Amino acid sequence: MEGFDRKSRNLAPLEAPEDMSLGGAVVSEAKPVPPPGAELAAWLLMARRLREEVLGAELFSDPAWDILLDIYAAEARGERIQISSLAPMSGVPSSTARRWAHRLEVLGLLERDRDARDQRLSYIRLSQYGRDRIMLFIERLIAKGSPPPIIR
């Protein structure tokens, strides 16, 4: 999404595409279809960052929601989120981000995975329950319709 800064994140593809050669032709595995509302989730997160920029970050703090939205959007793009990336993406100190991640794990919304090649690295992802809840929210929000036009 344009204007959505992901430079401060430690990202890795969810799954590296496997190319197979068949008689000189290269066939790639099909890319997964993004979940409903993935672009909306990224837009909502961008809108939250813009709100903080315009009105000040000290007025707003909702790291759990930021974490859930960003992971949902990142997974739709085929990215994995390292635990160490939770602080920059939620705009809170590392200890606060880790505390929220743990809380979201306890609630069954997130799951943690160790990197198969480097056990020091941990990735966080939505559980199926967490994904279903985010999708339900987005579906219900979309069903409410577009906001009314701005009249000046």
mmCIF file of C-alpha atoms in Angstrom:
data_model
loop_
_atom_site.group_PDB
_atom_site.id
_atom_site.type_symbol
_atom_site.label_atom_id
_atom_site.label_comp_id
_atom_site.label_asym_id
_atom_site.label_seq_id
_atom_site.Cartn_x
_atom_site.Cartn_y
_atom_site.Cartn_z
ATOM 1 C CA MET A 1 0.000 0.000 0.000
ATOM 2 C CA GLU A 2 1.415 3.338 -1.019
ATOM 3 C CA GLY A 3 2.629 5.529 1.820
ATOM 4 C CA PHE A 4 2.734 2.625 4.257
ATOM 5 C CA ASP A 5 6.236 2.523 5.761
ATOM 6 C CA ARG A 6 7.494 -0.950 6.614
ATOM 7 C CA LYS A 7 11.228 -0.085 6.798
ATOM 8 C CA SER A 8 11.484 -0.641 10.544
ATOM 9 C CA ARG A 9 10.166 -4.206 10.372
ATOM 10 C CA ASN A 10 12.102 -7.446 10.271
ATOM 11 C CA LEU A 11 10.118 -9.302 7.649
ATOM 12 C CA ALA A 12 10.520 -12.620 5.948
ATOM 13 C CA PRO A 13 8.322 -14.302 3.354
ATOM 14 C CA LEU A 14 5.746 -16.665 4.853
ATOM 15 C CA GLU A 15 6.874 -19.362 2.474
ATOM 16 C CA ALA A 16 9.583 -19.117 -0.126
ATOM 17 C CA PRO A 17 8.056 -19.875 -3.536
ATOM 18 C CA GLU A 18 9.268 -23.110 -4.960
ATOM 19 C CA ASP A 19 9.980 -23.081 -8.677
ATOM 20 C CA MET A 20 10.000 -26.363 -10.527
ATOM 21 C CA SER A 21 11.423 -26.888 -13.989
ATOM 22 C CA LEU A 22 9.304 -28.866 -16.422
ATOM 23 C CA GLY A 23 10.940 -29.406 -19.774
ATOM 24 C CA GLY A 24 12.608 -26.006 -19.777
ATOM 25 C CA ALA A 25 9.489 -24.177 -18.518
ATOM 26 C CA VAL A 26 9.477 -22.708 -15.045
ATOM 27 C CA VAL A 27 6.292 -23.274 -13.072
ATOM 28 C CA SER A 28 5.709 -21.363 -9.832
ATOM 29 C CA GLU A 29 3.312 -22.312 -7.093
ATOM 30 C CA ALA A 30 0.175 -20.181 -7.130
ATOM 31 C CA LYS A 31 0.216 -17.234 -4.759
ATOM 32 C CA PRO A 32 -2.326 -17.522 -1.950
ATOM 33 C CA VAL A 33 -5.451 -15.425 -2.288
ATOM 34 C CA PRO A 34 -5.346 -12.572 0.252
ATOM 35 C CA PRO A 35 -7.968 -12.823 2.985
ATOM 36 C CA PRO A 36 -10.982 -10.519 2.738
ATOM 37 C CA GLY A 37 -10.231 -6.987 3.825
ATOM 38 C CA ALA A 38 -6.432 -7.266 3.910
ATOM 39 C CA GLU A 39 -6.068 -3.936 2.113
ATOM 40 C CA LEU A 40 -8.633 -2.404 4.457
ATOM 41 C CA ALA A 41 -6.625 -3.628 7.465
ATOM 42 C CA ALA A 42 -3.471 -2.018 6.052
ATOM 43 C CA TRP A 43 -5.436 1.176 5.355
ATOM 44 C CA LEU A 44 -6.840 1.242 8.903
ATOM 45 C CA LEU A 45 -3.335 0.927 10.316
ATOM 46 C CA MET A 46 -2.060 3.682 8.019
ATOM 47 C CA ALA A 47 -4.976 5.882 9.143
ATOM 48 C CA ARG A 48 -4.012 5.298 12.783
ATOM 49 C CA ARG A 49 -0.432 6.389 12.056
ATOM 50 C CA LEU A 50 -1.720 9.478 10.254
ATOM 51 C CA ARG A 51 -3.980 10.288 13.211
ATOM 52 C CA GLU A 52 -0.966 10.117 15.523
ATOM 53 C CA GLU A 53 1.065 12.315 13.175
ATOM 54 C CA VAL A 54 -1.632 14.990 13.015
ATOM 55 C CA LEU A 55 -2.958 14.890 16.586
ATOM 56 C CA GLY A 56 0.007 13.486 18.503
ATOM 57 C CA ALA A 57 0.844 9.945 19.496
ATOM 58 C CA GLU A 58 0.511 10.705 23.211
ATOM 59 C CA LEU A 59 -3.282 10.857 22.831
ATOM 60 C CA PHE A 60 -3.657 7.368 21.421
ATOM 61 C CA SER A 61 -2.409 3.954 22.420
ATOM 62 C CA ASP A 62 -3.886 0.719 21.212
ATOM 63 C CA PRO A 63 -0.943 -1.639 20.661
ATOM 64 C CA ALA A 64 -3.042 -4.819 20.662
ATOM 65 C CA TRP A 65 -5.185 -3.578 17.785
ATOM 66 C CA ASP A 66 -2.135 -2.288 15.886
ATOM 67 C CA ILE A 67 -0.404 -5.659 16.276
ATOM 68 C CA LEU A 68 -3.452 -7.607 15.084
ATOM 69 C CA LEU A 69 -4.101 -5.344 12.083
ATOM 70 C CA ASP A 70 -0.476 -5.284 10.994
ATOM 71 C CA ILE A 71 -0.025 -9.030 11.263
ATOM 72 C CA TYR A 72 -3.247 -9.603 9.307
ATOM 73 C CA ALA A 73 -2.102 -7.266 6.522
ATOM 74 C CA ALA A 74 1.481 -8.637 6.548
ATOM 75 C CA GLU A 75 0.290 -12.225 6.261
ATOM 76 C CA ALA A 76 -1.872 -11.224 3.286
ATOM 77 C CA ARG A 77 1.299 -9.932 1.611
ATOM 78 C CA GLY A 78 3.073 -13.216 2.345
ATOM 79 C CA GLU A 79 5.297 -11.779 5.100
ATOM 80 C CA ARG A 80 6.192 -13.130 8.512
ATOM 81 C CA ILE A 81 6.619 -10.778 11.465
ATOM 82 C CA GLN A 82 9.500 -11.239 13.886
ATOM 83 C CA ILE A 83 8.739 -10.747 17.552
ATOM 84 C CA SER A 84 11.349 -7.978 17.583
ATOM 85 C CA SER A 85 9.251 -6.035 15.038
ATOM 86 C CA LEU A 86 6.220 -5.704 17.300
ATOM 87 C CA ALA A 87 7.501 -2.579 19.064
ATOM 88 C CA PRO A 88 8.015 -0.419 15.953
ATOM 89 C CA MET A 89 4.759 -1.578 14.379
ATOM 90 C CA SER A 90 2.691 -0.819 17.472
ATOM 91 C CA GLY A 91 4.567 2.341 18.452
ATOM 92 C CA VAL A 92 5.302 1.218 22.004
ATOM 93 C CA PRO A 93 8.442 0.141 23.874
ATOM 94 C CA SER A 94 9.686 -3.395 23.260
ATOM 95 C CA SER A 95 8.643 -4.598 26.721
ATOM 96 C CA THR A 96 5.087 -3.325 26.182
ATOM 97 C CA ALA A 97 4.859 -4.928 22.727
ATOM 98 C CA ARG A 98 6.082 -8.263 24.072
ATOM 99 C CA ARG A 99 3.628 -8.057 26.975
ATOM 100 C CA TRP A 100 0.759 -7.422 24.535
ATOM 101 C CA ALA A 101 1.909 -10.246 22.265
ATOM 102 C CA HIS A 102 1.937 -12.605 25.240
ATOM 103 C CA ARG A 103 -1.561 -11.439 26.244
ATOM 104 C CA LEU A 104 -2.833 -11.964 22.686
ATOM 105 C CA GLU A 105 -1.279 -15.453 22.707
ATOM 106 C CA VAL A 106 -3.006 -16.290 25.999
ATOM 107 C CA LEU A 107 -6.307 -15.127 24.475
ATOM 108 C CA GLY A 108 -5.709 -17.461 21.525
ATOM 109 C CA LEU A 109 -5.429 -14.681 18.917
ATOM 110 C CA LEU A 110 -1.706 -15.122 18.144
ATOM 111 C CA GLU A 111 0.734 -18.013 17.856
ATOM 112 C CA ARG A 112 4.513 -17.952 18.041
ATOM 113 C CA ASP A 113 6.879 -19.963 15.835
ATOM 114 C CA ARG A 114 10.648 -20.447 16.058
ATOM 115 C CA ASP A 115 12.691 -20.126 12.890
ATOM 116 C CA ALA A 116 13.652 -23.616 11.713
ATOM 117 C CA ARG A 117 17.190 -22.513 10.757
ATOM 118 C CA ASP A 118 17.872 -20.037 13.574
ATOM 119 C CA GLN A 119 16.220 -20.921 16.877
ATOM 120 C CA ARG A 120 17.052 -17.455 18.230
ATOM 121 C CA LEU A 121 14.424 -15.944 15.914
ATOM 122 C CA SER A 122 10.728 -16.049 16.742
ATOM 123 C CA TYR A 123 7.876 -15.142 14.459
ATOM 124 C CA ILE A 124 4.385 -14.193 15.496
ATOM 125 C CA ARG A 125 1.284 -14.957 13.461
ATOM 126 C CA LEU A 126 -2.454 -14.913 13.822
ATOM 127 C CA SER A 127 -4.002 -18.116 15.066
ATOM 128 C CA GLN A 128 -6.927 -19.418 13.035
ATOM 129 C CA TYR A 129 -9.202 -18.026 15.753
ATOM 130 C CA GLY A 130 -7.476 -14.623 15.558
ATOM 131 C CA ARG A 131 -7.714 -14.561 11.763
ATOM 132 C CA ASP A 132 -11.407 -15.481 11.940
ATOM 133 C CA ARG A 133 -12.086 -12.677 14.454
ATOM 134 C CA ILE A 134 -10.292 -10.042 12.352
ATOM 135 C CA MET A 135 -12.139 -11.232 9.244
ATOM 136 C CA LEU A 136 -15.460 -11.066 11.116
ATOM 137 C CA PHE A 137 -14.713 -7.483 12.204
ATOM 138 C CA ILE A 138 -13.784 -6.460 8.648
ATOM 139 C CA GLU A 139 -16.844 -8.172 7.154
ATOM 140 C CA ARG A 140 -19.125 -6.420 9.639
ATOM 141 C CA LEU A 141 -17.414 -3.066 9.046
ATOM 142 C CA ILE A 142 -17.790 -3.428 5.273
ATOM 143 C CA ALA A 143 -21.457 -4.398 5.736
ATOM 144 C CA LYS A 144 -22.021 -1.078 7.503
ATOM 145 C CA GLY A 145 -21.211 0.637 4.200
ATOM 146 C CA SER A 146 -18.946 3.502 3.262
ATOM 147 C CA PRO A 147 -18.786 6.570 5.445
ATOM 148 C CA PRO A 148 -20.927 9.507 4.329
ATOM 149 C CA PRO A 149 -19.263 12.049 2.048
ATOM 150 C CA ILE A 150 -17.539 15.020 3.620
ATOM 151 C CA ILE A 151 -19.565 18.200 3.125
ATOM 152 C CA ARG A 152 -17.682 21.467 3.384
#
